[in-house]
Amino acid sequence: MNQEKVEKLFTWIDGTATIVEQDMNVTYLEALAETLDTLFNGQPFDDIEGSLQTKLTNELVKVNREDYEKEEIRKAVQLSILKGMKGATQQQHLITPDSVAMFMGYVASKLLEGSDAIKIFDPAAGTGNLMTSVMNQLDMEVEAFGSEVDQTLIQLAVANANLQKNEIEFFHQDSLRPFLMEPVDFVFSDLPVGYYPDEVQAADYKLKAEQEHSYSHHLFIEQGLNYTKEGGYLMFIVPNFLFDSDQSQKLNEYLREEAHIVGMLQLSDSLFKDEKHGKSILILQKKGKETKPPKQALLVKLPSFKNPNAMSDILAQMNQWFEDYKTTKL
């Protein structure tokens, strides 16, 4: 990936989105979705007002999306989205840190190594940054699905995927409602943390709360397992307090019945302003007739991604663990 090209594309996207934001009197994120769609289309859409069409046409002659690799596009789009997020007030307008997304792509490539073709699903796809980051690191045929309830975020996700030429089928819906989708090989997501307000829908889940609201991150884990094939894997970014909360006993019992805990990777405290907001990567395998738990789960506290020597040591240990894990499955 060429950083100069990333910065050049970001500058173009940001400048063009600002023009759209001002002319259409919309939020920066909405303008960004329009800008990315226009870049993918190669020309302004017919429903855009005349003077803005002229401005966009003048901007489009300054850029050629074919000059950029997938990861350069993803990174430039991510930087633009991060700028837009700073001005957004909605709690759901968050983005998975790039270093974490890249690391999850590495873990996914290890879990799925040896597969020729797989189906993957992100039930809380957001802007599609995590999904495309993982897809770009998988050296196999991938059929991808994503779901997102927020209108602006799913527009950004679709535009993001289109520009990277990543084929993804998106569902615009509440991800805790049923999907018209067959189970997949791999489910992963940066889970939304908090209470799920729809008590009627939550009642269909084993992990529903006995009193008050259920935790949405618990229900997402159950939903993920519902749409994972036997023997398939799941990988979630979860709060560090996942197994220490007031509803954790039920979650523990459920996971013992339905899945093997493959690993728990605690992210560096340096990623979070307050350690109480710290998160980890939880890796599961859905139980099946021929599955068995690892001899020892992969339990790691990750150093800062800015510390290359410490990260290199951890990755070497993890690579050895994956080699041993593959041996135990044979």
mmCIF file of C-alpha atoms in Angstrom:
data_model
loop_
_atom_site.group_PDB
_atom_site.id
_atom_site.type_symbol
_atom_site.label_atom_id
_atom_site.label_comp_id
_atom_site.label_asym_id
_atom_site.label_seq_id
_atom_site.Cartn_x
_atom_site.Cartn_y
_atom_site.Cartn_z
ATOM 1 C CA MET A 1 0.000 0.000 0.000
ATOM 2 C CA ASN A 2 1.359 3.411 -1.032
ATOM 3 C CA GLN A 3 0.702 5.958 1.735
ATOM 4 C CA GLU A 4 1.130 8.924 -0.605
ATOM 5 C CA LYS A 5 -1.596 7.546 -2.862
ATOM 6 C CA VAL A 6 -3.842 7.024 0.174
ATOM 7 C CA GLU A 7 -3.370 10.656 1.190
ATOM 8 C CA LYS A 8 -3.951 11.865 -2.375
ATOM 9 C CA LEU A 9 -7.216 9.932 -2.688
ATOM 10 C CA PHE A 10 -8.337 11.032 0.785
ATOM 11 C CA THR A 11 -7.717 14.667 -0.155
ATOM 12 C CA TRP A 12 -9.858 14.252 -3.264
ATOM 13 C CA ILE A 13 -12.674 12.444 -1.426
ATOM 14 C CA ASP A 14 -12.668 14.954 1.436
ATOM 15 C CA GLY A 15 -12.667 17.985 -0.858
ATOM 16 C CA THR A 16 -15.431 16.620 -3.062
ATOM 17 C CA ALA A 17 -17.550 15.539 -0.074
ATOM 18 C CA THR A 18 -17.231 19.043 1.356
ATOM 19 C CA ILE A 19 -18.555 20.491 -1.906
ATOM 20 C CA VAL A 20 -21.520 18.093 -1.817
ATOM 21 C CA GLU A 21 -22.123 18.804 1.887
ATOM 22 C CA GLN A 22 -22.365 22.543 1.260
ATOM 23 C CA ASP A 23 -24.372 22.385 -1.982
ATOM 24 C CA MET A 24 -26.902 19.796 -0.825
ATOM 25 C CA ASN A 25 -27.048 21.000 2.808
ATOM 26 C CA VAL A 26 -26.549 17.482 4.217
ATOM 27 C CA THR A 27 -24.223 16.003 6.832
ATOM 28 C CA TYR A 28 -20.633 15.215 5.902
ATOM 29 C CA LEU A 29 -21.301 11.453 6.142
ATOM 30 C CA GLU A 30 -24.292 11.714 3.808
ATOM 31 C CA ALA A 31 -22.208 13.804 1.425
ATOM 32 C CA LEU A 32 -19.444 11.240 1.644
ATOM 33 C CA ALA A 33 -21.808 8.430 0.578
ATOM 34 C CA GLU A 34 -22.905 10.564 -2.411
ATOM 35 C CA THR A 35 -19.259 11.288 -3.291
ATOM 36 C CA LEU A 36 -18.226 7.628 -3.179
ATOM 37 C CA ASP A 37 -21.220 6.609 -5.298
ATOM 38 C CA THR A 38 -20.316 9.298 -7.828
ATOM 39 C CA LEU A 39 -16.690 8.131 -7.931
ATOM 40 C CA PHE A 40 -17.835 4.551 -8.515
ATOM 41 C CA ASN A 41 -20.343 5.630 -11.175
ATOM 42 C CA GLY A 42 -17.715 7.708 -12.989
ATOM 43 C CA GLN A 43 -20.097 10.628 -13.490
ATOM 44 C CA PRO A 44 -22.686 12.600 -11.491
ATOM 45 C CA PHE A 45 -26.142 11.050 -11.219
ATOM 46 C CA ASP A 46 -29.004 12.578 -13.212
ATOM 47 C CA ASP A 47 -31.001 13.593 -10.130
ATOM 48 C CA ILE A 48 -28.256 15.968 -8.942
ATOM 49 C CA GLU A 49 -28.903 19.698 -9.420
ATOM 50 C CA GLY A 50 -27.189 21.294 -12.435
ATOM 51 C CA SER A 51 -24.528 23.468 -10.788
ATOM 52 C CA LEU A 52 -23.430 20.626 -8.512
ATOM 53 C CA GLN A 53 -23.282 18.292 -11.519
ATOM 54 C CA THR A 54 -20.818 20.704 -13.116
ATOM 55 C CA LYS A 55 -18.688 20.875 -9.959
ATOM 56 C CA LEU A 56 -18.609 17.080 -9.620
ATOM 57 C CA THR A 57 -17.726 16.631 -13.286
ATOM 58 C CA ASN A 58 -14.806 19.033 -12.807
ATOM 59 C CA GLU A 59 -13.640 17.066 -9.764
ATOM 60 C CA LEU A 60 -13.944 13.652 -11.458
ATOM 61 C CA VAL A 61 -11.396 14.559 -14.144
ATOM 62 C CA LYS A 62 -8.806 14.880 -11.349
ATOM 63 C CA VAL A 63 -9.044 11.233 -10.216
ATOM 64 C CA ASN A 64 -8.993 7.720 -11.679
ATOM 65 C CA ARG A 65 -10.133 5.027 -9.256
ATOM 66 C CA GLU A 66 -8.396 2.349 -11.336
ATOM 67 C CA ASP A 67 -5.052 3.842 -10.237
ATOM 68 C CA TYR A 68 -5.629 2.646 -6.660
ATOM 69 C CA GLU A 69 -5.356 -0.773 -5.019
ATOM 70 C CA LYS A 70 -8.110 -2.132 -2.772
ATOM 71 C CA GLU A 71 -6.304 -1.343 0.461
ATOM 72 C CA GLU A 72 -5.440 2.180 -0.685
ATOM 73 C CA ILE A 73 -9.113 2.816 -1.405
ATOM 74 C CA ARG A 74 -10.217 1.244 1.891
ATOM 75 C CA LYS A 75 -7.761 3.323 3.899
ATOM 76 C CA ALA A 76 -8.656 6.598 2.145
ATOM 77 C CA VAL A 77 -12.373 5.937 2.646
ATOM 78 C CA GLN A 78 -11.748 5.044 6.284
ATOM 79 C CA LEU A 79 -9.924 8.334 6.898
ATOM 80 C CA SER A 80 -12.855 10.205 5.339
ATOM 81 C CA ILE A 81 -15.353 8.322 7.488
ATOM 82 C CA LEU A 82 -13.302 9.027 10.623
ATOM 83 C CA LYS A 83 -13.473 12.744 9.822
ATOM 84 C CA GLY A 84 -17.234 12.482 9.453
ATOM 85 C CA MET A 85 -17.593 10.511 12.682
ATOM 86 C CA LYS A 86 -16.020 13.341 14.676
ATOM 87 C CA GLY A 87 -19.004 15.505 13.827
ATOM 88 C CA ALA A 88 -21.606 12.760 14.292
ATOM 89 C CA THR A 89 -23.574 12.516 17.513
ATOM 90 C CA GLN A 90 -25.115 9.075 17.021
ATOM 91 C CA GLN A 91 -23.524 6.469 19.268
ATOM 92 C CA GLN A 92 -23.716 3.856 16.510
ATOM 93 C CA HIS A 93 -21.511 5.999 14.265
ATOM 94 C CA LEU A 94 -18.257 4.296 15.248
ATOM 95 C CA ILE A 95 -15.552 2.588 13.221
ATOM 96 C CA THR A 96 -13.278 -0.323 14.080
ATOM 97 C CA PRO A 97 -9.674 0.966 14.472
ATOM 98 C CA ASP A 98 -7.649 0.107 11.384
ATOM 99 C CA SER A 99 -4.951 -1.749 13.308
ATOM 100 C CA VAL A 100 -7.602 -3.966 14.922
ATOM 101 C CA ALA A 101 -9.361 -4.592 11.597
ATOM 102 C CA MET A 102 -6.071 -5.612 9.982
ATOM 103 C CA PHE A 103 -5.221 -7.876 12.931
ATOM 104 C CA MET A 104 -8.622 -9.577 12.723
ATOM 105 C CA GLY A 105 -7.978 -10.184 9.037
ATOM 106 C CA TYR A 106 -4.736 -11.935 9.986
ATOM 107 C CA VAL A 107 -6.518 -14.113 12.585
ATOM 108 C CA ALA A 108 -9.268 -14.934 10.073
ATOM 109 C CA SER A 109 -6.685 -16.026 7.492
ATOM 110 C CA LYS A 110 -5.196 -18.407 10.086
ATOM 111 C CA LEU A 111 -8.560 -19.855 11.137
ATOM 112 C CA LEU A 112 -9.709 -20.402 7.551
ATOM 113 C CA GLU A 113 -6.372 -21.497 6.081
ATOM 114 C CA GLY A 114 -6.737 -24.367 3.617
ATOM 115 C CA SER A 115 -10.273 -23.486 2.534
ATOM 116 C CA ASP A 116 -10.910 -23.012 -1.187
ATOM 117 C CA ALA A 117 -14.191 -21.126 -0.853
ATOM 118 C CA ILE A 118 -16.051 -19.758 2.164
ATOM 119 C CA LYS A 119 -19.132 -17.770 3.117
ATOM 120 C CA ILE A 120 -18.726 -14.971 5.672
ATOM 121 C CA PHE A 121 -21.161 -12.696 7.513
ATOM 122 C CA ASP A 122 -20.861 -9.509 9.573
ATOM 123 C CA PRO A 123 -24.174 -8.887 11.386
ATOM 124 C CA ALA A 124 -23.170 -5.358 12.450
ATOM 125 C CA ALA A 125 -21.321 -4.240 9.344
ATOM 126 C CA GLY A 126 -21.369 -0.481 9.958
ATOM 127 C CA THR A 127 -19.430 1.247 7.165
ATOM 128 C CA GLY A 128 -17.990 -2.051 5.937
ATOM 129 C CA ASN A 129 -14.419 -1.224 7.002
ATOM 130 C CA LEU A 130 -13.913 -4.369 9.096
ATOM 131 C CA MET A 131 -15.545 -6.609 6.498
ATOM 132 C CA THR A 132 -13.499 -5.324 3.567
ATOM 133 C CA SER A 133 -10.302 -5.378 5.640
ATOM 134 C CA VAL A 134 -10.867 -9.064 6.416
ATOM 135 C CA MET A 135 -11.899 -9.889 2.840
ATOM 136 C CA ASN A 136 -8.790 -8.235 1.420
ATOM 137 C CA GLN A 137 -6.614 -10.584 3.484
ATOM 138 C CA LEU A 138 -8.348 -13.859 2.616
ATOM 139 C CA ASP A 139 -6.637 -15.812 -0.160
ATOM 140 C CA MET A 140 -9.687 -17.791 -1.278
ATOM 141 C CA GLU A 141 -13.055 -17.398 -2.961
ATOM 142 C CA VAL A 142 -15.313 -15.436 -0.604
ATOM 143 C CA GLU A 143 -19.094 -15.031 -0.651
ATOM 144 C CA ALA A 144 -19.867 -12.198 1.752
ATOM 145 C CA PHE A 145 -22.953 -10.956 3.579
ATOM 146 C CA GLY A 146 -23.397 -7.985 5.879
ATOM 147 C CA SER A 147 -26.224 -6.402 7.833
ATOM 148 C CA GLU A 148 -26.677 -2.870 9.126
ATOM 149 C CA VAL A 149 -29.741 -1.056 10.436
ATOM 150 C CA ASP A 150 -28.449 2.516 10.029
ATOM 151 C CA GLN A 151 -29.305 4.041 6.644
ATOM 152 C CA THR A 152 -26.236 6.285 6.355
ATOM 153 C CA LEU A 153 -23.802 3.590 7.445
ATOM 154 C CA ILE A 154 -25.140 0.997 5.005
ATOM 155 C CA GLN A 155 -24.922 3.512 2.146
ATOM 156 C CA LEU A 156 -21.272 4.055 3.047
ATOM 157 C CA ALA A 157 -20.707 0.291 3.324
ATOM 158 C CA VAL A 158 -22.150 -0.370 -0.142
ATOM 159 C CA ALA A 159 -20.114 2.454 -1.705
ATOM 160 C CA ASN A 160 -16.991 1.274 0.133
ATOM 161 C CA ALA A 161 -17.424 -2.303 -1.136
ATOM 162 C CA ASN A 162 -18.177 -1.168 -4.700
ATOM 163 C CA LEU A 163 -15.045 0.976 -4.944
ATOM 164 C CA GLN A 164 -12.889 -1.921 -3.712
ATOM 165 C CA LYS A 165 -14.647 -4.311 -6.107
ATOM 166 C CA ASN A 166 -15.651 -6.502 -3.165
ATOM 167 C CA GLU A 167 -18.941 -8.263 -3.826
ATOM 168 C CA ILE A 168 -21.042 -8.160 -0.650
ATOM 169 C CA GLU A 169 -24.775 -8.743 -0.224
ATOM 170 C CA PHE A 170 -26.120 -6.324 2.382
ATOM 171 C CA PHE A 171 -29.257 -6.585 4.494
ATOM 172 C CA HIS A 172 -30.726 -3.266 5.645
ATOM 173 C CA GLN A 173 -32.503 -4.423 8.793
ATOM 174 C CA ASP A 174 -32.365 -4.948 12.535
ATOM 175 C CA SER A 175 -29.702 -7.644 12.721
ATOM 176 C CA LEU A 176 -31.396 -9.396 15.614
ATOM 177 C CA ARG A 177 -34.388 -10.243 13.439
ATOM 178 C CA PRO A 178 -34.343 -13.359 11.191
ATOM 179 C CA PHE A 179 -32.360 -13.355 7.933
ATOM 180 C CA LEU A 180 -33.183 -14.971 4.617
ATOM 181 C CA MET A 181 -29.722 -16.523 4.546
ATOM 182 C CA GLU A 182 -28.214 -19.991 4.866
ATOM 183 C CA PRO A 183 -25.612 -20.572 7.624
ATOM 184 C CA VAL A 184 -22.079 -19.462 6.767
ATOM 185 C CA ASP A 185 -18.541 -20.659 7.529
ATOM 186 C CA PHE A 186 -17.389 -17.567 9.403
ATOM 187 C CA VAL A 187 -19.207 -14.856 11.360
ATOM 188 C CA PHE A 188 -17.334 -11.834 12.674
ATOM 189 C CA SER A 189 -18.207 -8.394 13.954
ATOM 190 C CA ASP A 190 -17.344 -5.440 16.143
ATOM 191 C CA LEU A 191 -20.355 -5.932 18.400
ATOM 192 C CA PRO A 192 -22.577 -3.041 19.502
ATOM 193 C CA VAL A 193 -22.503 -2.960 23.300
ATOM 194 C CA GLY A 194 -25.515 -2.046 25.414
ATOM 195 C CA TYR A 195 -29.152 -2.875 25.921
ATOM 196 C CA TYR A 196 -31.460 -4.097 23.155
ATOM 197 C CA PRO A 197 -34.735 -2.126 23.349
ATOM 198 C CA ASP A 198 -37.054 -4.592 21.542
ATOM 199 C CA GLU A 199 -38.183 -6.897 24.337
ATOM 200 C CA VAL A 200 -40.614 -8.757 22.060
ATOM 201 C CA GLN A 201 -37.824 -9.714 19.636
ATOM 202 C CA ALA A 202 -35.398 -10.483 22.484
ATOM 203 C CA ALA A 203 -37.893 -12.992 23.871
ATOM 204 C CA ASP A 204 -36.999 -15.351 20.986
ATOM 205 C CA TYR A 205 -33.425 -15.693 22.266
ATOM 206 C CA LYS A 206 -32.029 -18.084 24.855
ATOM 207 C CA LEU A 207 -29.851 -15.227 26.127
ATOM 208 C CA LYS A 208 -32.779 -12.902 26.815
ATOM 209 C CA ALA A 209 -32.688 -11.197 30.206
ATOM 210 C CA GLU A 210 -35.048 -12.503 32.853
ATOM 211 C CA GLN A 211 -35.711 -8.942 33.961
ATOM 212 C CA GLU A 212 -35.371 -5.580 32.198
ATOM 213 C CA HIS A 213 -33.591 -5.272 28.837
ATOM 214 C CA SER A 214 -31.297 -7.906 27.330
ATOM 215 C CA TYR A 215 -27.733 -7.118 26.346
ATOM 216 C CA SER A 216 -27.497 -6.605 22.597
ATOM 217 C CA HIS A 217 -23.917 -7.952 22.512
ATOM 218 C CA HIS A 218 -25.112 -11.218 24.082
ATOM 219 C CA LEU A 219 -27.941 -11.532 21.578
ATOM 220 C CA PHE A 220 -25.565 -10.819 18.683
ATOM 221 C CA ILE A 221 -23.353 -13.704 19.812
ATOM 222 C CA GLU A 222 -26.373 -16.037 19.854
ATOM 223 C CA GLN A 223 -27.551 -14.697 16.478
ATOM 224 C CA GLY A 224 -24.060 -15.277 15.089
ATOM 225 C CA LEU A 225 -24.128 -18.900 16.222
ATOM 226 C CA ASN A 226 -27.609 -19.303 14.717
ATOM 227 C CA TYR A 227 -26.177 -18.439 11.296
ATOM 228 C CA THR A 228 -22.903 -20.372 11.551
ATOM 229 C CA LYS A 229 -22.460 -23.873 10.143
ATOM 230 C CA GLU A 230 -21.449 -26.693 12.480
ATOM 231 C CA GLY A 231 -17.684 -26.469 12.879
ATOM 232 C CA GLY A 232 -17.663 -22.875 11.601
ATOM 233 C CA TYR A 233 -15.849 -20.060 13.351
ATOM 234 C CA LEU A 234 -16.912 -16.792 14.919
ATOM 235 C CA MET A 235 -14.795 -13.808 15.909
ATOM 236 C CA PHE A 236 -16.191 -10.840 17.828
ATOM 237 C CA ILE A 237 -14.824 -7.662 19.348
ATOM 238 C CA VAL A 238 -16.370 -7.736 22.830
ATOM 239 C CA PRO A 239 -16.063 -5.673 26.040
ATOM 240 C CA ASN A 240 -13.520 -6.978 28.555
ATOM 241 C CA PHE A 241 -16.329 -7.294 31.102
ATOM 242 C CA LEU A 242 -18.225 -9.770 28.881
ATOM 243 C CA PHE A 243 -17.841 -12.662 31.321
ATOM 244 C CA ASP A 244 -18.122 -10.526 34.469
ATOM 245 C CA SER A 245 -21.465 -8.786 33.972
ATOM 246 C CA ASP A 246 -24.783 -9.418 35.729
ATOM 247 C CA GLN A 247 -25.958 -11.619 32.824
ATOM 248 C CA SER A 248 -22.668 -13.449 32.232
ATOM 249 C CA GLN A 249 -23.627 -16.707 33.976
ATOM 250 C CA LYS A 250 -26.305 -17.401 31.382
ATOM 251 C CA LEU A 251 -23.848 -16.519 28.580
ATOM 252 C CA ASN A 252 -21.237 -18.902 30.007
ATOM 253 C CA GLU A 253 -23.753 -21.744 30.202
ATOM 254 C CA TYR A 254 -24.964 -21.064 26.669
ATOM 255 C CA LEU A 255 -21.450 -21.030 25.182
ATOM 256 C CA ARG A 256 -20.539 -24.280 26.966
ATOM 257 C CA GLU A 257 -23.495 -25.927 25.216
ATOM 258 C CA GLU A 258 -23.125 -24.388 21.758
ATOM 259 C CA ALA A 259 -19.452 -23.581 21.121
ATOM 260 C CA HIS A 260 -15.788 -24.176 21.861
ATOM 261 C CA ILE A 261 -13.895 -21.122 23.076
ATOM 262 C CA VAL A 262 -10.878 -21.066 20.767
ATOM 263 C CA GLY A 263 -9.287 -17.898 22.065
ATOM 264 C CA MET A 264 -9.563 -14.564 23.830
ATOM 265 C CA LEU A 265 -7.185 -11.822 22.716
ATOM 266 C CA GLN A 266 -7.217 -8.744 24.924
ATOM 267 C CA LEU A 267 -6.516 -5.568 22.984
ATOM 268 C CA SER A 268 -3.890 -3.145 24.239
ATOM 269 C CA ASP A 269 -5.051 -0.587 26.805
ATOM 270 C CA SER A 270 -3.395 2.070 24.634
ATOM 271 C CA LEU A 271 -6.325 1.806 22.197
ATOM 272 C CA PHE A 272 -8.798 3.102 24.775
ATOM 273 C CA LYS A 273 -9.081 6.380 26.664
ATOM 274 C CA ASP A 274 -10.343 4.553 29.753
ATOM 275 C CA GLU A 275 -9.473 0.958 30.654
ATOM 276 C CA LYS A 276 -13.098 0.289 31.632
ATOM 277 C CA HIS A 277 -13.896 0.645 27.911
ATOM 278 C CA GLY A 278 -11.252 -1.948 26.994
ATOM 279 C CA LYS A 279 -12.132 -4.687 24.532
ATOM 280 C CA SER A 280 -10.990 -8.138 23.456
ATOM 281 C CA ILE A 281 -11.330 -10.389 20.424
ATOM 282 C CA LEU A 282 -13.346 -13.506 21.263
ATOM 283 C CA ILE A 283 -12.848 -16.505 18.956
ATOM 284 C CA LEU A 284 -15.406 -19.340 18.963
ATOM 285 C CA GLN A 285 -16.057 -22.525 17.018
ATOM 286 C CA LYS A 286 -19.628 -23.759 16.728
ATOM 287 C CA LYS A 287 -19.860 -27.306 18.020
ATOM 288 C CA GLY A 288 -20.422 -30.119 15.548
ATOM 289 C CA LYS A 289 -20.194 -33.903 15.421
ATOM 290 C CA GLU A 290 -16.492 -33.847 14.572
ATOM 291 C CA THR A 291 -15.339 -30.755 16.444
ATOM 292 C CA LYS A 292 -13.273 -30.724 19.605
ATOM 293 C CA PRO A 293 -11.948 -27.913 21.765
ATOM 294 C CA PRO A 294 -8.306 -26.842 21.526
ATOM 295 C CA LYS A 295 -5.967 -28.430 24.068
ATOM 296 C CA GLN A 296 -5.436 -24.945 25.380
ATOM 297 C CA ALA A 297 -7.333 -21.831 24.336
ATOM 298 C CA LEU A 298 -5.336 -18.993 22.785
ATOM 299 C CA LEU A 299 -5.218 -16.460 25.622
ATOM 300 C CA VAL A 300 -3.158 -13.386 24.828
ATOM 301 C CA LYS A 301 -2.852 -9.807 26.020
ATOM 302 C CA LEU A 302 -1.759 -7.898 22.942
ATOM 303 C CA PRO A 303 0.877 -5.162 23.170
ATOM 304 C CA SER A 304 0.475 -1.812 21.463
ATOM 305 C CA PHE A 305 0.344 -2.137 17.692
ATOM 306 C CA LYS A 306 2.906 0.691 17.689
ATOM 307 C CA ASN A 307 5.462 -1.619 19.345
ATOM 308 C CA PRO A 308 6.742 -3.717 16.394
ATOM 309 C CA ASN A 309 9.168 -5.846 18.406
ATOM 310 C CA ALA A 310 6.588 -6.888 21.000
ATOM 311 C CA MET A 311 3.996 -7.525 18.271
ATOM 312 C CA SER A 312 6.489 -9.643 16.334
ATOM 313 C CA ASP A 313 7.070 -11.823 19.409
ATOM 314 C CA ILE A 314 3.323 -12.237 19.997
ATOM 315 C CA LEU A 315 2.665 -13.099 16.343
ATOM 316 C CA ALA A 316 5.403 -15.742 16.429
ATOM 317 C CA GLN A 317 3.763 -17.320 19.493
ATOM 318 C CA MET A 318 0.343 -17.144 17.839
ATOM 319 C CA ASN A 319 1.631 -18.702 14.615
ATOM 320 C CA GLN A 320 3.001 -21.611 16.635
ATOM 321 C CA TRP A 321 -0.317 -21.952 18.483
ATOM 322 C CA PHE A 322 -2.208 -22.121 15.169
ATOM 323 C CA GLU A 323 0.184 -24.807 13.889
ATOM 324 C CA ASP A 324 -0.449 -26.879 17.031
ATOM 325 C CA TYR A 325 -4.210 -26.225 16.791
ATOM 326 C CA LYS A 326 -4.342 -27.473 13.202
ATOM 327 C CA THR A 327 -2.535 -30.646 14.296
ATOM 328 C CA THR A 328 -5.078 -31.354 17.038
ATOM 329 C CA LYS A 329 -7.946 -31.105 14.527
ATOM 330 C CA LEU A 330 -6.502 -33.775 12.216
#
